[in-house]
PDB file of N, CA and C in Angstrom:
ATOM      1  N   UNK G 103     -66.437  69.268   3.548  1.00  0.00           N
ATOM      2  CA  UNK G 103     -66.188  68.165   2.647  1.00  0.00           C
ATOM      3  C   UNK G 103     -65.476  67.046   3.420  1.00  0.00           C
ATOM      4  N   UNK G 104     -65.933  65.830   3.255  1.00  0.00           N
ATOM      5  CA  UNK G 104     -65.327  64.704   3.960  1.00  0.00           C
ATOM      6  C   UNK G 104     -64.070  64.240   3.235  1.00  0.00           C
ATOM      7  N   UNK G 105     -63.110  63.786   4.006  1.00  0.00           N
ATOM      8  CA  UNK G 105     -61.852  63.302   3.432  1.00  0.00           C
ATOM      9  C   UNK G 105     -62.061  61.904   2.862  1.00  0.00           C
ATOM     10  N   UNK G 106     -61.485  61.664   1.714  1.00  0.00           N
ATOM     11  CA  UNK G 106     -61.585  60.353   1.081  1.00  0.00           C
ATOM     12  C   UNK G 106     -60.496  59.468   1.678  1.00  0.00           C
ATOM     13  N   UNK G 107     -60.854  58.264   2.152  1.00  0.00           N
ATOM     14  CA  UNK G 107     -59.858  57.385   2.777  1.00  0.00           C
ATOM     15  C   UNK G 107     -58.885  56.807   1.748  1.00  0.00           C
ATOM     16  N   UNK G 108     -57.793  56.273   2.254  1.00  0.00           N
ATOM     17  CA  UNK G 108     -56.836  55.602   1.382  1.00  0.00           C
ATOM     18  C   UNK G 108     -57.382  54.233   0.984  1.00  0.00           C
ATOM     19  N   UNK G 109     -56.804  53.677  -0.048  1.00  0.00           N
ATOM     20  CA  UNK G 109     -57.227  52.361  -0.542  1.00  0.00           C
ATOM     21  C   UNK G 109     -56.901  51.291   0.504  1.00  0.00           C
ATOM     22  N   UNK G 110     -57.859  50.434   0.888  1.00  0.00           N
ATOM     23  CA  UNK G 110     -57.587  49.386   1.880  1.00  0.00           C
ATOM     24  C   UNK G 110     -56.696  48.269   1.345  1.00  0.00           C
ATOM     25  N   UNK G 111     -56.562  48.180   0.037  1.00  0.00           N
ATOM     26  CA  UNK G 111     -55.767  47.109  -0.555  1.00  0.00           C
ATOM     27  C   UNK G 111     -54.297  47.500  -0.719  1.00  0.00           C
ATOM     28  N   UNK G 112     -54.042  48.721  -1.249  1.00  0.00           N
ATOM     29  CA  UNK G 112     -52.661  49.120  -1.524  1.00  0.00           C
ATOM     30  C   UNK G 112     -52.240  50.397  -0.796  1.00  0.00           C
ATOM     31  N   UNK G 113     -53.133  51.004  -0.025  1.00  0.00           N
ATOM     32  CA  UNK G 113     -52.874  52.225   0.750  1.00  0.00           C
ATOM     33  C   UNK G 113     -52.580  53.440  -0.131  1.00  0.00           C
ATOM     34  N   UNK G 114     -53.049  53.440  -1.356  1.00  0.00           N
ATOM     35  CA  UNK G 114     -52.849  54.573  -2.256  1.00  0.00           C
ATOM     36  C   UNK G 114     -53.687  55.759  -1.800  1.00  0.00           C
ATOM     37  N   UNK G 115     -53.181  56.958  -2.016  1.00  0.00           N
ATOM     38  CA  UNK G 115     -53.915  58.172  -1.640  1.00  0.00           C
ATOM     39  C   UNK G 115     -54.665  58.774  -2.823  1.00  0.00           C
ATOM     40  N   UNK G 116     -54.565  58.174  -4.005  1.00  0.00           N
ATOM     41  CA  UNK G 116     -55.190  58.702  -5.214  1.00  0.00           C
ATOM     42  C   UNK G 116     -56.590  58.154  -5.456  1.00  0.00           C
ATOM     43  N   UNK G 117     -57.306  57.849  -4.413  1.00  0.00           N
ATOM     44  CA  UNK G 117     -58.653  57.284  -4.498  1.00  0.00           C
ATOM     45  C   UNK G 117     -59.631  58.374  -4.946  1.00  0.00           C
ATOM     46  N   UNK G 118     -60.599  57.995  -5.784  1.00  0.00           N
ATOM     47  CA  UNK G 118     -61.626  58.946  -6.210  1.00  0.00           C
ATOM     48  C   UNK G 118     -63.002  58.293  -6.105  1.00  0.00           C
ATOM     49  N   UNK G 119     -64.038  59.155  -6.079  1.00  0.00           N
ATOM     50  CA  UNK G 119     -65.415  58.676  -5.987  1.00  0.00           C
ATOM     51  C   UNK G 119     -65.972  58.443  -7.379  1.00  0.00           C
ATOM     52  N   UNK G 120     -66.756  57.376  -7.502  1.00  0.00           N
ATOM     53  CA  UNK G 120     -67.456  57.071  -8.750  1.00  0.00           C
ATOM     54  C   UNK G 120     -68.864  56.655  -8.360  1.00  0.00           C
ATOM     55  N   UNK G 121     -69.748  57.619  -8.240  1.00  0.00           N
ATOM     56  CA  UNK G 121     -71.097  57.350  -7.751  1.00  0.00           C
ATOM     57  C   UNK G 121     -71.028  57.049  -6.265  1.00  0.00           C
ATOM     58  N   UNK G 122     -71.528  55.895  -5.854  1.00  0.00           N
ATOM     59  CA  UNK G 122     -71.471  55.517  -4.440  1.00  0.00           C
ATOM     60  C   UNK G 122     -70.231  54.685  -4.113  1.00  0.00           C
ATOM     61  N   UNK G 123     -69.454  54.352  -5.128  1.00  0.00           N
ATOM     62  CA  UNK G 123     -68.249  53.548  -4.950  1.00  0.00           C
ATOM     63  C   UNK G 123     -67.013  54.442  -4.847  1.00  0.00           C
ATOM     64  N   UNK G 124     -65.957  53.899  -4.226  1.00  0.00           N
ATOM     65  CA  UNK G 124     -64.646  54.512  -4.249  1.00  0.00           C
ATOM     66  C   UNK G 124     -63.753  53.631  -5.113  1.00  0.00           C
ATOM     67  N   UNK G 125     -62.870  54.248  -5.893  1.00  0.00           N
ATOM     68  CA  UNK G 125     -62.039  53.515  -6.834  1.00  0.00           C
ATOM     69  C   UNK G 125     -60.584  53.928  -6.639  1.00  0.00           C
ATOM     70  N   UNK G 126     -59.703  52.944  -6.666  1.00  0.00           N
ATOM     71  CA  UNK G 126     -58.266  53.193  -6.601  1.00  0.00           C
ATOM     72  C   UNK G 126     -57.701  53.016  -8.009  1.00  0.00           C
ATOM     73  N   UNK G 127     -57.113  54.073  -8.591  1.00  0.00           N
ATOM     74  CA  UNK G 127     -56.582  53.945  -9.955  1.00  0.00           C
ATOM     75  C   UNK G 127     -55.288  53.142 -10.032  1.00  0.00           C
ATOM     76  N   UNK G 128     -54.615  52.954  -8.909  1.00  0.00           N
ATOM     77  CA  UNK G 128     -53.342  52.228  -8.933  1.00  0.00           C
ATOM     78  C   UNK G 128     -53.527  50.714  -8.958  1.00  0.00           C
ATOM     79  N   UNK G 129     -54.472  50.196  -8.161  1.00  0.00           N
ATOM     80  CA  UNK G 129     -54.656  48.732  -8.115  1.00  0.00           C
ATOM     81  C   UNK G 129     -56.019  48.295  -8.652  1.00  0.00           C
ATOM     82  N   UNK G 130     -56.863  49.255  -9.068  1.00  0.00           N
ATOM     83  CA  UNK G 130     -58.193  48.997  -9.634  1.00  0.00           C
ATOM     84  C   UNK G 130     -59.169  48.393  -8.624  1.00  0.00           C
ATOM     85  N   UNK G 131     -58.899  48.579  -7.344  1.00  0.00           N
ATOM     86  CA  UNK G 131     -59.805  48.074  -6.304  1.00  0.00           C
ATOM     87  C   UNK G 131     -60.993  49.017  -6.171  1.00  0.00           C
ATOM     88  N   UNK G 132     -62.204  48.462  -6.139  1.00  0.00           N
ATOM     89  CA  UNK G 132     -63.426  49.249  -5.957  1.00  0.00           C
ATOM     90  C   UNK G 132     -64.124  48.757  -4.710  1.00  0.00           C
ATOM     91  N   UNK G 133     -64.684  49.691  -3.903  1.00  0.00           N
ATOM     92  CA  UNK G 133     -65.392  49.308  -2.695  1.00  0.00           C
ATOM     93  C   UNK G 133     -66.402  50.378  -2.319  1.00  0.00           C
ATOM     94  N   UNK G 134     -67.373  49.952  -1.537  1.00  0.00           N
ATOM     95  CA  UNK G 134     -68.397  50.849  -1.018  1.00  0.00           C
ATOM     96  C   UNK G 134     -67.933  51.305   0.364  1.00  0.00           C
ATOM     97  N   UNK G 135     -67.764  52.613   0.588  1.00  0.00           N
ATOM     98  CA  UNK G 135     -67.239  53.075   1.873  1.00  0.00           C
ATOM     99  C   UNK G 135     -68.193  52.857   3.043  1.00  0.00           C
ATOM    100  N   UNK G 136     -69.477  52.618   2.778  1.00  0.00           N
ATOM    101  CA  UNK G 136     -70.430  52.418   3.873  1.00  0.00           C
ATOM    102  C   UNK G 136     -70.465  50.966   4.354  1.00  0.00           C
ATOM    103  N   UNK G 137     -69.841  50.040   3.609  1.00  0.00           N
ATOM    104  CA  UNK G 137     -69.788  48.642   4.030  1.00  0.00           C
ATOM    105  C   UNK G 137     -68.697  48.433   5.069  1.00  0.00           C
ATOM    106  N   UNK G 138     -68.936  47.543   5.992  1.00  0.00           N
ATOM    107  CA  UNK G 138     -67.936  47.204   6.995  1.00  0.00           C
ATOM    108  C   UNK G 138     -66.920  46.267   6.367  1.00  0.00           C
ATOM    109  N   UNK G 139     -65.642  46.603   6.510  1.00  0.00           N
ATOM    110  CA  UNK G 139     -64.586  45.777   5.938  1.00  0.00           C
ATOM    111  C   UNK G 139     -64.192  44.713   6.953  1.00  0.00           C
ATOM    112  N   UNK G 140     -64.274  43.452   6.545  1.00  0.00           N
ATOM    113  CA  UNK G 140     -63.921  42.334   7.414  1.00  0.00           C
ATOM    114  C   UNK G 140     -62.620  41.732   6.908  1.00  0.00           C
ATOM    115  N   UNK G 141     -61.681  41.573   7.813  1.00  0.00           N
ATOM    116  CA  UNK G 141     -60.396  40.976   7.450  1.00  0.00           C
ATOM    117  C   UNK G 141     -60.580  39.463   7.332  1.00  0.00           C
ATOM    118  N   UNK G 142     -60.386  38.883   6.141  1.00  0.00           N
ATOM    119  CA  UNK G 142     -60.595  37.444   5.976  1.00  0.00           C
ATOM    120  C   UNK G 142     -59.554  36.602   6.708  1.00  0.00           C
ATOM    121  N   UNK G 143     -58.418  37.202   7.062  1.00  0.00           N
ATOM    122  CA  UNK G 143     -57.374  36.475   7.774  1.00  0.00           C
ATOM    123  C   UNK G 143     -57.506  36.575   9.289  1.00  0.00           C
ATOM    124  N   UNK G 144     -58.486  37.328   9.765  1.00  0.00           N
ATOM    125  CA  UNK G 144     -58.659  37.507  11.208  1.00  0.00           C
ATOM    126  C   UNK G 144     -59.091  36.187  11.856  1.00  0.00           C
ATOM    127  N   UNK G 145     -58.543  35.926  13.028  1.00  0.00           N
ATOM    128  CA  UNK G 145     -58.886  34.713  13.775  1.00  0.00           C
ATOM    129  C   UNK G 145     -59.981  35.069  14.767  1.00  0.00           C
ATOM    130  N   UNK G 146     -61.103  34.371  14.697  1.00  0.00           N
ATOM    131  CA  UNK G 146     -62.214  34.608  15.611  1.00  0.00           C
ATOM    132  C   UNK G 146     -62.337  33.388  16.509  1.00  0.00           C
ATOM    133  N   UNK G 147     -62.211  33.612  17.817  1.00  0.00           N
ATOM    134  CA  UNK G 147     -62.273  32.515  18.771  1.00  0.00           C
ATOM    135  C   UNK G 147     -63.364  32.746  19.792  1.00  0.00           C
ATOM    136  N   UNK G 148     -63.918  31.641  20.281  1.00  0.00           N
ATOM    137  CA  UNK G 148     -64.906  31.684  21.350  1.00  0.00           C
ATOM    138  C   UNK G 148     -64.399  30.846  22.507  1.00  0.00           C
ATOM    139  N   UNK G 149     -64.817  31.226  23.716  1.00  0.00           N
ATOM    140  CA  UNK G 149     -64.406  30.458  24.892  1.00  0.00           C
ATOM    141  C   UNK G 149     -65.297  29.228  25.055  1.00  0.00           C
ATOM    142  N   UNK G 150     -65.171  28.552  26.174  1.00  0.00           N
ATOM    143  CA  UNK G 150     -65.889  27.297  26.410  1.00  0.00           C
ATOM    144  C   UNK G 150     -67.405  27.464  26.438  1.00  0.00           C
ATOM    145  N   UNK G 151     -67.900  28.660  26.769  1.00  0.00           N
ATOM    146  CA  UNK G 151     -69.344  28.877  26.845  1.00  0.00           C
ATOM    147  C   UNK G 151     -69.886  29.708  25.692  1.00  0.00           C
ATOM    148  N   UNK G 152     -69.030  30.019  24.696  1.00  0.00           N
ATOM    149  CA  UNK G 152     -69.494  30.696  23.497  1.00  0.00           C
ATOM    150  C   UNK G 152     -69.280  32.193  23.452  1.00  0.00           C
ATOM    151  N   UNK G 153     -68.606  32.788  24.426  1.00  0.00           N
ATOM    152  CA  UNK G 153     -68.323  34.220  24.394  1.00  0.00           C
ATOM    153  C   UNK G 153     -67.176  34.495  23.431  1.00  0.00           C
ATOM    154  N   UNK G 154     -67.273  35.573  22.668  1.00  0.00           N
ATOM    155  CA  UNK G 154     -66.196  35.953  21.761  1.00  0.00           C
ATOM    156  C   UNK G 154     -64.997  36.438  22.563  1.00  0.00           C
ATOM    157  N   UNK G 155     -63.818  35.992  22.169  1.00  0.00           N
ATOM    158  CA  UNK G 155     -62.589  36.395  22.837  1.00  0.00           C
ATOM    159  C   UNK G 155     -61.869  37.440  22.003  1.00  0.00           C
ATOM    160  N   UNK G 156     -61.138  38.327  22.698  1.00  0.00           N
ATOM    161  CA  UNK G 156     -60.322  39.338  22.047  1.00  0.00           C
ATOM    162  C   UNK G 156     -58.969  39.382  22.726  1.00  0.00           C
ATOM    163  N   UNK G 157     -57.988  39.924  22.040  1.00  0.00           N
ATOM    164  CA  UNK G 157     -56.671  40.068  22.653  1.00  0.00           C
ATOM    165  C   UNK G 157     -56.791  41.006  23.847  1.00  0.00           C
ATOM    166  N   UNK G 158     -56.011  40.728  24.882  1.00  0.00           N
ATOM    167  CA  UNK G 158     -55.995  41.462  26.159  1.00  0.00           C
ATOM    168  C   UNK G 158     -57.197  41.135  27.055  1.00  0.00           C
ATOM    169  N   UNK G 159     -58.049  40.171  26.678  1.00  0.00           N
ATOM    170  CA  UNK G 159     -59.127  39.714  27.566  1.00  0.00           C
ATOM    171  C   UNK G 159     -58.535  38.918  28.719  1.00  0.00           C
ATOM    172  N   UNK G 160     -59.209  38.992  29.861  1.00  0.00           N
ATOM    173  CA  UNK G 160     -58.820  38.185  31.014  1.00  0.00           C
ATOM    174  C   UNK G 160     -59.709  36.950  31.028  1.00  0.00           C
ATOM    175  N   UNK G 161     -59.087  35.785  31.213  1.00  0.00           N
ATOM    176  CA  UNK G 161     -59.807  34.520  31.197  1.00  0.00           C
ATOM    177  C   UNK G 161     -59.417  33.686  32.410  1.00  0.00           C
ATOM    178  N   UNK G 162     -60.245  32.691  32.730  1.00  0.00           N
ATOM    179  CA  UNK G 162     -59.924  31.731  33.789  1.00  0.00           C
ATOM    180  C   UNK G 162     -60.024  30.323  33.217  1.00  0.00           C
ATOM    181  N   UNK G 163     -59.250  29.414  33.766  1.00  0.00           N
ATOM    182  CA  UNK G 163     -59.287  28.030  33.321  1.00  0.00           C
ATOM    183  C   UNK G 163     -60.513  27.331  33.889  1.00  0.00           C
ATOM    184  N   UNK G 164     -61.121  26.460  33.101  1.00  0.00           N
ATOM    185  CA  UNK G 164     -62.307  25.737  33.556  1.00  0.00           C
ATOM    186  C   UNK G 164     -61.996  24.277  33.853  1.00  0.00           C
ATOM    187  N   UNK G 165     -60.726  23.896  33.720  1.00  0.00           N
ATOM    188  CA  UNK G 165     -60.332  22.506  33.889  1.00  0.00           C
ATOM    189  C   UNK G 165     -58.883  22.467  34.349  1.00  0.00           C
ATOM    190  N   UNK G 166     -58.519  21.480  35.176  1.00  0.00           N
ATOM    191  CA  UNK G 166     -57.111  21.281  35.530  1.00  0.00           C
ATOM    192  C   UNK G 166     -56.363  20.853  34.276  1.00  0.00           C
ATOM    193  N   UNK G 167     -55.235  21.495  34.010  1.00  0.00           N
ATOM    194  CA  UNK G 167     -54.459  21.188  32.810  1.00  0.00           C
ATOM    195  C   UNK G 167     -53.031  20.835  33.193  1.00  0.00           C
ATOM    196  N   UNK G 168     -52.555  19.689  32.697  1.00  0.00           N
ATOM    197  CA  UNK G 168     -51.155  19.309  32.888  1.00  0.00           C
ATOM    198  C   UNK G 168     -50.317  20.063  31.878  1.00  0.00           C
ATOM    199  N   UNK G 169     -49.156  20.555  32.313  1.00  0.00           N
ATOM    200  CA  UNK G 169     -48.239  21.246  31.416  1.00  0.00           C
ATOM    201  C   UNK G 169     -47.310  20.197  30.821  1.00  0.00           C
ATOM    202  N   UNK G 170     -47.302  20.108  29.498  1.00  0.00           N
ATOM    203  CA  UNK G 170     -46.518  19.098  28.806  1.00  0.00           C
ATOM    204  C   UNK G 170     -45.025  19.279  29.104  1.00  0.00           C
ATOM    205  N   UNK G 171     -44.355  18.181  29.413  1.00  0.00           N
ATOM    206  CA  UNK G 171     -42.928  18.204  29.692  1.00  0.00           C
ATOM    207  C   UNK G 171     -42.591  18.673  31.086  1.00  0.00           C
ATOM    208  N   UNK G 172     -43.588  18.709  31.969  1.00  0.00           N
ATOM    209  CA  UNK G 172     -43.373  19.198  33.323  1.00  0.00           C
ATOM    210  C   UNK G 172     -44.323  18.469  34.260  1.00  0.00           C
ATOM    211  N   UNK G 173     -44.045  18.557  35.549  1.00  0.00           N
ATOM    212  CA  UNK G 173     -44.966  17.977  36.524  1.00  0.00           C
ATOM    213  C   UNK G 173     -45.966  19.023  36.999  1.00  0.00           C
ATOM    214  N   UNK G 174     -45.920  20.203  36.427  1.00  0.00           N
ATOM    215  CA  UNK G 174     -46.787  21.314  36.795  1.00  0.00           C
ATOM    216  C   UNK G 174     -48.219  21.061  36.336  1.00  0.00           C
ATOM    217  N   UNK G 175     -49.190  21.426  37.191  1.00  0.00           N
ATOM    218  CA  UNK G 175     -50.607  21.333  36.837  1.00  0.00           C
ATOM    219  C   UNK G 175     -51.228  22.707  37.059  1.00  0.00           C
ATOM    220  N   UNK G 176     -51.892  23.236  36.033  1.00  0.00           N
ATOM    221  CA  UNK G 176     -52.629  24.486  36.171  1.00  0.00           C
ATOM    222  C   UNK G 176     -54.015  24.150  36.690  1.00  0.00           C
ATOM    223  N   UNK G 177     -54.391  24.721  37.808  1.00  0.00           N
ATOM    224  CA  UNK G 177     -55.651  24.389  38.477  1.00  0.00           C
ATOM    225  C   UNK G 177     -56.827  25.172  37.909  1.00  0.00           C
ATOM    226  N   UNK G 178     -58.030  24.654  38.131  1.00  0.00           N
ATOM    227  CA  UNK G 178     -59.264  25.336  37.757  1.00  0.00           C
ATOM    228  C   UNK G 178     -59.280  26.697  38.445  1.00  0.00           C
ATOM    229  N   UNK G 179     -59.685  27.729  37.707  1.00  0.00           N
ATOM    230  CA  UNK G 179     -59.768  29.073  38.273  1.00  0.00           C
ATOM    231  C   UNK G 179     -58.508  29.899  38.123  1.00  0.00           C
ATOM    232  N   UNK G 180     -57.442  29.293  37.596  1.00  0.00           N
ATOM    233  CA  UNK G 180     -56.215  30.048  37.364  1.00  0.00           C
ATOM    234  C   UNK G 180     -56.503  31.118  36.314  1.00  0.00           C
ATOM    235  N   UNK G 181     -56.030  32.335  36.575  1.00  0.00           N
ATOM    236  CA  UNK G 181     -56.309  33.456  35.685  1.00  0.00           C
ATOM    237  C   UNK G 181     -55.191  33.628  34.668  1.00  0.00           C
ATOM    238  N   UNK G 182     -55.562  34.146  33.499  1.00  0.00           N
ATOM    239  CA  UNK G 182     -54.600  34.403  32.432  1.00  0.00           C
ATOM    240  C   UNK G 182     -55.070  35.614  31.628  1.00  0.00           C
ATOM    241  N   UNK G 183     -54.140  36.233  30.921  1.00  0.00           N
ATOM    242  CA  UNK G 183     -54.440  37.357  30.039  1.00  0.00           C
ATOM    243  C   UNK G 183     -54.015  36.967  28.631  1.00  0.00           C
ATOM    244  N   UNK G 184     -54.931  37.077  27.676  1.00  0.00           N
ATOM    245  CA  UNK G 184     -54.647  36.714  26.288  1.00  0.00           C
ATOM    246  C   UNK G 184     -53.748  37.783  25.675  1.00  0.00           C
ATOM    247  N   UNK G 185     -52.631  37.361  25.101  1.00  0.00           N
ATOM    248  CA  UNK G 185     -51.709  38.283  24.433  1.00  0.00           C
ATOM    249  C   UNK G 185     -51.944  38.315  22.932  1.00  0.00           C
ATOM    250  N   UNK G 186     -52.198  37.149  22.326  1.00  0.00           N
ATOM    251  CA  UNK G 186     -52.472  37.100  20.888  1.00  0.00           C
ATOM    252  C   UNK G 186     -53.105  35.769  20.533  1.00  0.00           C
ATOM    253  N   UNK G 187     -53.721  35.729  19.351  1.00  0.00           N
ATOM    254  CA  UNK G 187     -54.281  34.506  18.798  1.00  0.00           C
ATOM    255  C   UNK G 187     -53.309  33.957  17.765  1.00  0.00           C
ATOM    256  N   UNK G 188     -53.250  32.630  17.683  1.00  0.00           N
ATOM    257  CA  UNK G 188     -52.390  31.976  16.707  1.00  0.00           C
ATOM    258  C   UNK G 188     -53.162  30.846  16.044  1.00  0.00           C
ATOM    259  N   UNK G 189     -52.712  30.454  14.862  1.00  0.00           N
ATOM    260  CA  UNK G 189     -53.295  29.296  14.190  1.00  0.00           C
ATOM    261  C   UNK G 189     -52.712  28.040  14.806  1.00  0.00           C
ATOM    262  N   UNK G 190     -53.493  27.016  14.856  1.00  0.00           N
ATOM    263  CA  UNK G 190     -52.997  25.746  15.360  1.00  0.00           C
ATOM    264  C   UNK G 190     -53.894  25.173  16.429  1.00  0.00           C
ATOM    265  N   UNK G 191     -53.449  24.066  17.007  1.00  0.00           N
ATOM    266  CA  UNK G 191     -54.213  23.364  18.022  1.00  0.00           C
ATOM    267  C   UNK G 191     -54.355  24.200  19.294  1.00  0.00           C
ATOM    268  N   UNK G 192     -53.255  24.731  19.794  1.00  0.00           N
ATOM    269  CA  UNK G 192     -53.271  25.625  20.946  1.00  0.00           C
ATOM    270  C   UNK G 192     -53.356  27.038  20.381  1.00  0.00           C
ATOM    271  N   UNK G 193     -54.561  27.630  20.411  1.00  0.00           N
ATOM    272  CA  UNK G 193     -54.823  28.838  19.651  1.00  0.00           C
ATOM    273  C   UNK G 193     -54.715  30.147  20.417  1.00  0.00           C
ATOM    274  N   UNK G 194     -54.398  30.091  21.710  1.00  0.00           N
ATOM    275  CA  UNK G 194     -54.259  31.306  22.506  1.00  0.00           C
ATOM    276  C   UNK G 194     -52.859  31.363  23.101  1.00  0.00           C
ATOM    277  N   UNK G 195     -52.166  32.458  22.858  1.00  0.00           N
ATOM    278  CA  UNK G 195     -50.872  32.711  23.484  1.00  0.00           C
ATOM    279  C   UNK G 195     -51.166  33.678  24.630  1.00  0.00           C
ATOM    280  N   UNK G 196     -50.909  33.271  25.860  1.00  0.00           N
ATOM    281  CA  UNK G 196     -51.317  34.094  26.992  1.00  0.00           C
ATOM    282  C   UNK G 196     -50.306  34.050  28.134  1.00  0.00           C
ATOM    283  N   UNK G 197     -50.490  34.969  29.078  1.00  0.00           N
ATOM    284  CA  UNK G 197     -49.664  34.998  30.277  1.00  0.00           C
ATOM    285  C   UNK G 197     -50.510  34.469  31.419  1.00  0.00           C
ATOM    286  N   UNK G 198     -50.094  33.342  31.979  1.00  0.00           N
ATOM    287  CA  UNK G 198     -50.817  32.700  33.062  1.00  0.00           C
ATOM    288  C   UNK G 198     -50.245  33.212  34.386  1.00  0.00           C
ATOM    289  N   UNK G 199     -51.119  33.666  35.271  1.00  0.00           N
ATOM    290  CA  UNK G 199     -50.679  34.199  36.559  1.00  0.00           C
ATOM    291  C   UNK G 199     -49.848  33.178  37.323  1.00  0.00           C
ATOM    292  N   UNK G 200     -48.649  33.575  37.722  1.00  0.00           N
ATOM    293  CA  UNK G 200     -47.773  32.729  38.512  1.00  0.00           C
ATOM    294  C   UNK G 200     -47.007  31.677  37.744  1.00  0.00           C
ATOM    295  N   UNK G 201     -47.242  31.571  36.422  1.00  0.00           N
ATOM    296  CA  UNK G 201     -46.592  30.521  35.636  1.00  0.00           C
ATOM    297  C   UNK G 201     -45.928  31.023  34.361  1.00  0.00           C
ATOM    298  N   UNK G 202     -46.129  32.278  33.976  1.00  0.00           N
ATOM    299  CA  UNK G 202     -45.496  32.823  32.789  1.00  0.00           C
ATOM    300  C   UNK G 202     -46.317  32.639  31.532  1.00  0.00           C
ATOM    301  N   UNK G 203     -45.639  32.741  30.394  1.00  0.00           N
ATOM    302  CA  UNK G 203     -46.303  32.664  29.097  1.00  0.00           C
ATOM    303  C   UNK G 203     -46.492  31.214  28.665  1.00  0.00           C
ATOM    304  N   UNK G 204     -47.710  30.916  28.197  1.00  0.00           N
ATOM    305  CA  UNK G 204     -48.043  29.569  27.730  1.00  0.00           C
ATOM    306  C   UNK G 204     -49.055  29.665  26.604  1.00  0.00           C
ATOM    307  N   UNK G 205     -49.201  28.572  25.884  1.00  0.00           N
ATOM    308  CA  UNK G 205     -50.229  28.484  24.859  1.00  0.00           C
ATOM    309  C   UNK G 205     -51.332  27.565  25.375  1.00  0.00           C
ATOM    310  N   UNK G 206     -52.567  28.011  25.248  1.00  0.00           N
ATOM    311  CA  UNK G 206     -53.719  27.257  25.726  1.00  0.00           C
ATOM    312  C   UNK G 206     -54.722  27.076  24.598  1.00  0.00           C
ATOM    313  N   UNK G 207     -55.640  26.157  24.807  1.00  0.00           N
ATOM    314  CA  UNK G 207     -56.746  25.959  23.877  1.00  0.00           C
ATOM    315  C   UNK G 207     -57.928  26.795  24.369  1.00  0.00           C
ATOM    316  N   UNK G 208     -58.615  27.433  23.447  1.00  0.00           N
ATOM    317  CA  UNK G 208     -59.730  28.303  23.820  1.00  0.00           C
ATOM    318  C   UNK G 208     -60.882  27.526  24.464  1.00  0.00           C
ATOM    319  N   UNK G 209     -60.988  26.250  24.195  1.00  0.00           N
ATOM    320  CA  UNK G 209     -62.087  25.466  24.769  1.00  0.00           C
ATOM    321  C   UNK G 209     -61.907  25.184  26.265  1.00  0.00           C
ATOM    322  N   UNK G 210     -60.740  25.512  26.818  1.00  0.00           N
ATOM    323  CA  UNK G 210     -60.494  25.292  28.249  1.00  0.00           C
ATOM    324  C   UNK G 210     -60.473  26.576  29.067  1.00  0.00           C
ATOM    325  N   UNK G 211     -60.910  27.689  28.463  1.00  0.00           N
ATOM    326  CA  UNK G 211     -60.946  28.953  29.195  1.00  0.00           C
ATOM    327  C   UNK G 211     -62.342  29.557  29.144  1.00  0.00           C
ATOM    328  N   UNK G 212     -62.592  30.444  30.116  1.00  0.00           N
ATOM    329  CA  UNK G 212     -63.860  31.179  30.165  1.00  0.00           C
ATOM    330  C   UNK G 212     -63.528  32.644  30.368  1.00  0.00           C
ATOM    331  N   UNK G 213     -64.156  33.503  29.600  1.00  0.00           N
ATOM    332  CA  UNK G 213     -63.914  34.939  29.682  1.00  0.00           C
ATOM    333  C   UNK G 213     -64.434  35.483  31.001  1.00  0.00           C
ATOM    334  N   UNK G 214     -63.634  36.337  31.645  1.00  0.00           N
ATOM    335  CA  UNK G 214     -64.054  36.985  32.885  1.00  0.00           C
ATOM    336  C   UNK G 214     -64.899  38.206  32.533  1.00  0.00           C
ATOM    337  N   UNK G 215     -65.835  38.512  33.406  1.00  0.00           N
ATOM    338  CA  UNK G 215     -66.688  39.693  33.181  1.00  0.00           C
ATOM    339  C   UNK G 215     -65.990  40.958  33.561  1.00  0.00           C
TER     340      UNK G 215
END
């Protein structure tokens, strides 16, 4: 017998089957367990050439970028590791090799193979 999962909305363990649907009696949430659940709050980003980016991906810069408030310039080909995605103009929080943590725009990076 397969184990019935907890409710994705309220994490209740009292979920029961009703035909092909699963029902949570605590929050009245109903769902089909065979459907893929997509998080509506998830941030989906693509790099400069259209590849999907994920956290912990390694990327390289495709353009020289001036660092605001500094005379530092990040050169083309500088490598970075994506730590997390954020909302806003600069949508990638990453660690740039030799320069520390910075926020970059996804349109100025390319995913490494």
